[in-house]
mmCIF file of C-alpha atoms in Angstrom:
data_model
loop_
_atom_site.group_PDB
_atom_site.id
_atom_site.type_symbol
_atom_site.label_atom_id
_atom_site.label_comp_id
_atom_site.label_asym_id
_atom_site.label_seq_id
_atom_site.Cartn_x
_atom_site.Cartn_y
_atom_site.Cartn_z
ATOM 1 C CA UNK A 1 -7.770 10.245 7.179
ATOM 2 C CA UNK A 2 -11.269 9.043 7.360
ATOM 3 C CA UNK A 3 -11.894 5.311 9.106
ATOM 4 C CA UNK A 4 -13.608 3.122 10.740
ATOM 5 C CA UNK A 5 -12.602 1.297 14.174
ATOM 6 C CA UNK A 6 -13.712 -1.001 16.604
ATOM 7 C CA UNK A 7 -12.690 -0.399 20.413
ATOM 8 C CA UNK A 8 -12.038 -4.204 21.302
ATOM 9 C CA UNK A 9 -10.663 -6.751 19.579
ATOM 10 C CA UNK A 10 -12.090 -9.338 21.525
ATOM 11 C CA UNK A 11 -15.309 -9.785 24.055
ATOM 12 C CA UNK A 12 -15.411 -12.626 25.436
ATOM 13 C CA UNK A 13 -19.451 -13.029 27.311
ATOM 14 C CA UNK A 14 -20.930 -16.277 29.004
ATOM 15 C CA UNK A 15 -23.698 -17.849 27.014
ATOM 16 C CA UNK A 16 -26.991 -16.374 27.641
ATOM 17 C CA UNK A 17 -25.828 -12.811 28.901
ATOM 18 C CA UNK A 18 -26.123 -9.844 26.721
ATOM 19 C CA UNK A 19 -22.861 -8.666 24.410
ATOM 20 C CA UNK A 20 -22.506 -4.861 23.201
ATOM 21 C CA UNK A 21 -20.142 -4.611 20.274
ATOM 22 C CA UNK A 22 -18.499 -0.758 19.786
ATOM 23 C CA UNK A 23 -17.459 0.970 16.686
ATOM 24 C CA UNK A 24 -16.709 4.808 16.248
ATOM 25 C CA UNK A 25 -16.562 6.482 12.701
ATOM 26 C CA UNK A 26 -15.248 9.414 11.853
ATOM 27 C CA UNK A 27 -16.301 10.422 8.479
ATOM 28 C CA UNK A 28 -19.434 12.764 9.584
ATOM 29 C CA UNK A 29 -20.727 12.774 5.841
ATOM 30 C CA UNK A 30 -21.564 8.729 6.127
ATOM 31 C CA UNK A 31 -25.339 8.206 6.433
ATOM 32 C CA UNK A 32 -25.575 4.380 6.166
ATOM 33 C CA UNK A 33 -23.916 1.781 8.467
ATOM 34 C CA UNK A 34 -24.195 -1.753 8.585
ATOM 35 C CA UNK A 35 -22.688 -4.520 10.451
ATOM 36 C CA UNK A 36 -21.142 -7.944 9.433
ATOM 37 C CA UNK A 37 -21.042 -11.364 11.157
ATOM 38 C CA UNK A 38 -18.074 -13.293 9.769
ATOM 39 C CA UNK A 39 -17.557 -16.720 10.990
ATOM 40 C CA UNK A 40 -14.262 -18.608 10.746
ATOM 41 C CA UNK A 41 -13.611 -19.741 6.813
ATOM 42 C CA UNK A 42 -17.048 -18.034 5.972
ATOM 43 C CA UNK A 43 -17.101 -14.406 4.004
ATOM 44 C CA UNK A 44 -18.837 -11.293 5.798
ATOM 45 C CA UNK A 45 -22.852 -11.816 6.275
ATOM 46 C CA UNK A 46 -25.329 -8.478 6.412
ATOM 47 C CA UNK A 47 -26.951 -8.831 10.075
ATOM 48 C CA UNK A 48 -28.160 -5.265 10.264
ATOM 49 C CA UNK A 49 -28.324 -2.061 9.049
ATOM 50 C CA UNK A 50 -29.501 1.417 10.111
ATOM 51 C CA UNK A 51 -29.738 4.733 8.395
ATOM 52 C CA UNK A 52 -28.659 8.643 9.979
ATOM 53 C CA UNK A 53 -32.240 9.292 10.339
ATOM 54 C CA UNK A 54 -32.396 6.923 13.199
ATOM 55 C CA UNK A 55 -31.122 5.958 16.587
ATOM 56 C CA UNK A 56 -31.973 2.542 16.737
ATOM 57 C CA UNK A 57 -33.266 -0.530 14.705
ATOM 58 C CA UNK A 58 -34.231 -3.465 16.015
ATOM 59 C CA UNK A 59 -33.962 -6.977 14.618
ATOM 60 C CA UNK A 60 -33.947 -10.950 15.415
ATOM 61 C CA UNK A 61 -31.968 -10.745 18.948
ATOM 62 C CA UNK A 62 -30.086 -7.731 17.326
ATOM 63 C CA UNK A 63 -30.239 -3.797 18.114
ATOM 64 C CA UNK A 64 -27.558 -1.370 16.471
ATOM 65 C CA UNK A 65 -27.732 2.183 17.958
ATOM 66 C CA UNK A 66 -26.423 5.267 16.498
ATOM 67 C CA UNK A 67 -24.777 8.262 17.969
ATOM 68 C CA UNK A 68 -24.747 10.842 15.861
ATOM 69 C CA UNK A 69 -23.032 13.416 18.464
ATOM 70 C CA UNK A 70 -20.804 11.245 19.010
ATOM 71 C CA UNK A 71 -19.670 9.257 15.986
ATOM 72 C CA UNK A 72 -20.750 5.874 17.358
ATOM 73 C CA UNK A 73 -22.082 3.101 16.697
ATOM 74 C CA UNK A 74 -22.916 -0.003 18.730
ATOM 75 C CA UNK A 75 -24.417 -3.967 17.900
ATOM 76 C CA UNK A 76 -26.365 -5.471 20.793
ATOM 77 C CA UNK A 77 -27.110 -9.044 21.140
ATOM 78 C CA UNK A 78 -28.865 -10.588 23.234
ATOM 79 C CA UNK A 79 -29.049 -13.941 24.891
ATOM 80 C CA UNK A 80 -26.085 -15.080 23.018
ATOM 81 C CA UNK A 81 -25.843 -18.542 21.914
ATOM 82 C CA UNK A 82 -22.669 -20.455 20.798
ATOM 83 C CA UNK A 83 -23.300 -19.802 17.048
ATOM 84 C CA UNK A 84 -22.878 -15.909 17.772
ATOM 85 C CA UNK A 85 -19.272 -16.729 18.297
ATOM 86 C CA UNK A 86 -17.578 -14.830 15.278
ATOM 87 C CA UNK A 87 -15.890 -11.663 14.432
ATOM 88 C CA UNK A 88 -18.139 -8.686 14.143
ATOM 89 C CA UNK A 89 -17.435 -5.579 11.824
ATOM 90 C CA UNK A 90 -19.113 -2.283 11.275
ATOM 91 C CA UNK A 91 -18.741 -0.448 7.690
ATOM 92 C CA UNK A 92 -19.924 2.736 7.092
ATOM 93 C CA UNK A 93 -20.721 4.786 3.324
ATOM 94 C CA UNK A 94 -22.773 7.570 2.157
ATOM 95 C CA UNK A 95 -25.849 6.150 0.297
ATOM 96 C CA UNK A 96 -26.180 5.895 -2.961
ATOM 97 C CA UNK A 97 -22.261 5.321 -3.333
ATOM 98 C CA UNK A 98 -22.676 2.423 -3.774
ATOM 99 C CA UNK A 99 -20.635 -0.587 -2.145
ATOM 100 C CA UNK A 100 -17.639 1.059 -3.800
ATOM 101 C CA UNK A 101 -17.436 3.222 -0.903
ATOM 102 C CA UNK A 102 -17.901 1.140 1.929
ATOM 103 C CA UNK A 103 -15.491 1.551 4.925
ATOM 104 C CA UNK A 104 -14.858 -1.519 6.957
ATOM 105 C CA UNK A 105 -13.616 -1.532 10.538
ATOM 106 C CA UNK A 106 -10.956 -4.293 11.455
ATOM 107 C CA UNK A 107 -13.142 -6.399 13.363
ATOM 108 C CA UNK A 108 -14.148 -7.453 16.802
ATOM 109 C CA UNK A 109 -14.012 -11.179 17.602
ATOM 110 C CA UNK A 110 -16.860 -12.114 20.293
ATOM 111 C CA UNK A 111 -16.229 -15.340 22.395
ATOM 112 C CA UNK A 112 -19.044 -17.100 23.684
ATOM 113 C CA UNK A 113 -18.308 -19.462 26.622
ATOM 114 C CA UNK A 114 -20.411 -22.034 28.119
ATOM 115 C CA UNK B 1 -31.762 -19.016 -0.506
ATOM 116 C CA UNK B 2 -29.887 -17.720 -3.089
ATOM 117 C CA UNK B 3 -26.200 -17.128 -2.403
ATOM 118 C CA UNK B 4 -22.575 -16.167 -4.198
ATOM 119 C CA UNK B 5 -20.765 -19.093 -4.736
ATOM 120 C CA UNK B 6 -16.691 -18.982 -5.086
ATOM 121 C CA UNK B 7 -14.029 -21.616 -6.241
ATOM 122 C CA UNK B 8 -11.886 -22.674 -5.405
ATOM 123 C CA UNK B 9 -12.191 -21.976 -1.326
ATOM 124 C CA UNK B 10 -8.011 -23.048 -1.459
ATOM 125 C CA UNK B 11 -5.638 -21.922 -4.023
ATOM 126 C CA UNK B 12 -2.124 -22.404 -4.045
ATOM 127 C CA UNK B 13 0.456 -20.752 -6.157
ATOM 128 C CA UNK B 14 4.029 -20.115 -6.866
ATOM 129 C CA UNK B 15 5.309 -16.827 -6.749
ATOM 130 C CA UNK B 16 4.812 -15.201 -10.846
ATOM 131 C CA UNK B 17 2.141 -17.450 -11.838
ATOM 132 C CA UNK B 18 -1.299 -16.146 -12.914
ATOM 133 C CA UNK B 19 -4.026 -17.077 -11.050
ATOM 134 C CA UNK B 20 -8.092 -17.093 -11.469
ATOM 135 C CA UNK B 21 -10.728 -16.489 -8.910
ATOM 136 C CA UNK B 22 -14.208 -17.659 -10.192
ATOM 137 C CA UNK B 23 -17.379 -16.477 -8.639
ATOM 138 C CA UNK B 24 -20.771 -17.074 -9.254
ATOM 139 C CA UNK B 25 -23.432 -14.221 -8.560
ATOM 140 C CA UNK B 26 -26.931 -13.909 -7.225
ATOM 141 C CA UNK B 27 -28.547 -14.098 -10.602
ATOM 142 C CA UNK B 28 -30.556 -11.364 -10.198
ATOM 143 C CA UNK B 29 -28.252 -9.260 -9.077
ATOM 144 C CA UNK B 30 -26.542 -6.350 -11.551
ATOM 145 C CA UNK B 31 -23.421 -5.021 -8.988
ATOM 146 C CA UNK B 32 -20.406 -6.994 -8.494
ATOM 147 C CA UNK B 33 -17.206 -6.696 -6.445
ATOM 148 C CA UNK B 34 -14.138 -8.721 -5.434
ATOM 149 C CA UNK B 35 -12.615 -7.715 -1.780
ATOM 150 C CA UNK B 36 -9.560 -8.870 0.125
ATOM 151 C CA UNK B 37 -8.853 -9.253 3.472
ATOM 152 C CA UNK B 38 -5.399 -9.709 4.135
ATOM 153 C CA UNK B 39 -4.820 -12.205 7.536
ATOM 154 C CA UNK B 40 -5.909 -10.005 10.784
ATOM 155 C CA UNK B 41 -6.661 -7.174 8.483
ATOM 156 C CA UNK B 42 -9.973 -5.121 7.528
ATOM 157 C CA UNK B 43 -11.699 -5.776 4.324
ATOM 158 C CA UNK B 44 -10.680 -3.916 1.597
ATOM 159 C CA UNK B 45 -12.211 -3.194 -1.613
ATOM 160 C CA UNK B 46 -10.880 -4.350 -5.252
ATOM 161 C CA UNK B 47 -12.986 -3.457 -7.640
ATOM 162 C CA UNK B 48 -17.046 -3.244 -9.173
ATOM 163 C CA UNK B 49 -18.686 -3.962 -11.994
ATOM 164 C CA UNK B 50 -21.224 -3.507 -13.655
ATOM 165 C CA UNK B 51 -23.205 -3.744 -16.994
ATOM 166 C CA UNK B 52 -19.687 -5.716 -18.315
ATOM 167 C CA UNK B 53 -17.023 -2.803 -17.137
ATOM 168 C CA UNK B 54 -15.291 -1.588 -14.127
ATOM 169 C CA UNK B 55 -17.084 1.122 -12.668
ATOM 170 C CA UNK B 56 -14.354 1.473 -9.557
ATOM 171 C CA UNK B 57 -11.037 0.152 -8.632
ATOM 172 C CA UNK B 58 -8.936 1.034 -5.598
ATOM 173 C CA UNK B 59 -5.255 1.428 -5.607
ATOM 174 C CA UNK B 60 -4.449 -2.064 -5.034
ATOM 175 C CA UNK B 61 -6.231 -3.044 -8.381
ATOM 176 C CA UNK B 62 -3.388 -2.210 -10.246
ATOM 177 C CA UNK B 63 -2.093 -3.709 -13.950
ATOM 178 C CA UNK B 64 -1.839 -7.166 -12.697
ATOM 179 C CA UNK B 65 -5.039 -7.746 -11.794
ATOM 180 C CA UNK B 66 -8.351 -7.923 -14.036
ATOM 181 C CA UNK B 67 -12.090 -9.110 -13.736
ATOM 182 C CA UNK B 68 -14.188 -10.437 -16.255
ATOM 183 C CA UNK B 69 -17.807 -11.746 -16.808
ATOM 184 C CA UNK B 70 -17.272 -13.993 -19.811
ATOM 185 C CA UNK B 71 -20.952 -15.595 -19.510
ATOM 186 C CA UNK B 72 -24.284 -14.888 -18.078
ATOM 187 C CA UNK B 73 -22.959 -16.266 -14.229
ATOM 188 C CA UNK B 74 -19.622 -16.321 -13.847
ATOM 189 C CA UNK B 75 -17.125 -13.062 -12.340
ATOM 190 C CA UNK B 76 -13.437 -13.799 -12.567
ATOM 191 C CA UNK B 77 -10.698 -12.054 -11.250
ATOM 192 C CA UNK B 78 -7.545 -12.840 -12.482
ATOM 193 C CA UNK B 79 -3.908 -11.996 -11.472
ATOM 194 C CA UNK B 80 -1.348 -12.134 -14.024
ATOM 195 C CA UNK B 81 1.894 -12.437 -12.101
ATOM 196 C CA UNK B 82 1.192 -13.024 -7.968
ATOM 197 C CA UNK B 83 3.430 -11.488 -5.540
ATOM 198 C CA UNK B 84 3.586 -12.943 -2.099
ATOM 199 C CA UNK B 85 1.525 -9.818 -0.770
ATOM 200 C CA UNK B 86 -1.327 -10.892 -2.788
ATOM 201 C CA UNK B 87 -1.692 -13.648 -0.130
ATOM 202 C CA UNK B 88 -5.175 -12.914 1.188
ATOM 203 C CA UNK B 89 -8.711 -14.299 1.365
ATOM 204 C CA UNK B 90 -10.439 -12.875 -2.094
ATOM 205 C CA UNK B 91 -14.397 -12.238 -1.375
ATOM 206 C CA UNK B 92 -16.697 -11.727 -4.394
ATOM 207 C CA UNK B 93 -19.793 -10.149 -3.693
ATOM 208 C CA UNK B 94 -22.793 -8.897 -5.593
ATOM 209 C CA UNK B 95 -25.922 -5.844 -4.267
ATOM 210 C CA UNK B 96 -29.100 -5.441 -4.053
ATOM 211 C CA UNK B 97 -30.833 -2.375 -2.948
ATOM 212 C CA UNK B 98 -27.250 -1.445 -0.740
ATOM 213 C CA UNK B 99 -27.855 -4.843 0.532
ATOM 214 C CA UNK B 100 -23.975 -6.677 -0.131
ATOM 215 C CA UNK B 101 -24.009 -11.097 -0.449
ATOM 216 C CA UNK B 102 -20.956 -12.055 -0.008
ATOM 217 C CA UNK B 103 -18.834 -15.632 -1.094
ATOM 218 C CA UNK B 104 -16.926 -17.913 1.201
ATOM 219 C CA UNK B 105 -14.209 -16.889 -0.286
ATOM 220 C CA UNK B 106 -10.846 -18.124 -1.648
ATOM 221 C CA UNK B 107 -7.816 -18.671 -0.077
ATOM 222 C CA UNK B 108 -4.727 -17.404 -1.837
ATOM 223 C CA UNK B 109 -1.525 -18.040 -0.690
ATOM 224 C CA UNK B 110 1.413 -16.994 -2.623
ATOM 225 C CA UNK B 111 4.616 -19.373 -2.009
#
C-alpha cells in the first residue's frame, strides 16, 4: 500500500553542524508535504511545508527539498541548537483533502550533542 | 499565540470504563480532528469534524468511540468501553488554510 517512511530512526549531530532529515513517499498523486517537530510530552508542531510545484522552500534555519523523480523528501537544519533535539516526521496528502488524508511517517528522532 | 488546549495531559483508566478527552480549539478555526499515536508508532488519524458532524472516520473509529462539540469551544472524544489497545497519546487538532495546530495531548493508559 501507499506510505510514508523515514530512512533513520535516529541522527545523532554535534551542536552547531548541519542535520539532513530523509523521508521517501510513495503515493505519486500527493502534492503537499509538510514536516512536524514533536518534542518529548508535546503534540506534533507545523515547521514547514512545500508544495509539488517546487523543489525547495526555505524558512527560519529550515530548508525541505523535494524530489519529485525520486519520491523524496528531505528537512535541513542548520546550525542546530539543543532545542532542535526532537523527533521529526514528514506527512504527505493531496490538497484540498483535507487533513483527513494526511499520511504520517513514523518519525526520526534527531540528537543534538554538545 | 493562539493554541489547542487538551485535558487532561494524564488519564488513567480501568479496563471497560468510558472515558472523555476534552479539547479546546483555535477559536477561529472550523476543522477539527482527534489523532493517536500509539507508543513508538506513527500518527494516525481518528476522525474530523466539522459544522457539528463527522465528516471522516478511519477504521479505528469504530462504535465505541464518539466526538462531540456540545458548546461553542469545547471537542470531546469519548470512549465508551476502553480496551487496553486504546492505550495511546490522543492529539486533538484543528486547520486553517491546510495549516494543522495540534494539542499536547492526553495520555491514555488502559490498566
Amino acid at each position: 500500500g501507499e506510505s510514508v517512511g523515514l530512512h533513520l530512526p535516529t541522527l545523532s549531530v554535534q551542536e552547531g553542524d548541519n542535520s539532513i532529515i530523509n523521508c521517501a513517499y510513495s503515493n505519486s498523486a500527493s502534492d503537499y508535504f509538510i514536516w512536524y517537530k514533536q518534542e518529548s510530552g508535546k503534540g506534533p508542531q507545523f515547521i514547514i511545508d512545500i508544495r509539488s510545484n517546487m523543489d525547495k522552500r526555505q524558512g527560519q534555519r529550515v530548508t525541505v527539498l523535494l524530489n519529485k523523480t525520486v519520491k523524496h523528501l528531505s528537512l535541513q537544519i542548520a546550525a542546530t541548537q539543543p532545542g532542535d533535539s526532537a523527533v521529526y516526521f514528514c506527512a504527505e496528502t493531496i490538497s484540498g483533502g483535507g487533513a483527513d488524508g494526511l499520511t504520517f511517517g513514523k518519525g526520526t528522532h534527531l540528537i543534538i550533542q554538545p | 499565540e493562539p493554541e489547542v488546549t487538551q485535558t487532561p495531559s494524564h488519564q488513567v483508566t480501568q479496563m471497560g470504563q468510558e472515558v472523555i478527552l476534552r479539547c479546546v480549539p483555535i477559536s477561529n478555526h472550523l476543522y477539527f480532528y482527534w489523532y493517536r499515536q500509539i507508543l513508538g508508532q506513527k500518527v494516525e488519524f481518528l476522525v474530523s469534524f466539522y459544522n457539528n458532524e463527522i465528516s471522516e472516520k478511519s477504521e479505528i473509529f469504530d462504535d465505541q468511540f464518539s466526538v462531540e462539540r456540545p458548546d461553542g469551544s469545547n471537542f470531546t472524544l469519548k470512549i465508551r468501553s476502553t480496551k487496553l489497545e486504546d492505550s495511546a497519546m490522543y492529539f486533538c487538532a484543528s486547520l486553517t488554510f491546510e495549516k494543522l495546530f495540534f494539542g499536547s495531548g492526553t495520555q491514555l493508559s488502559v490498566l
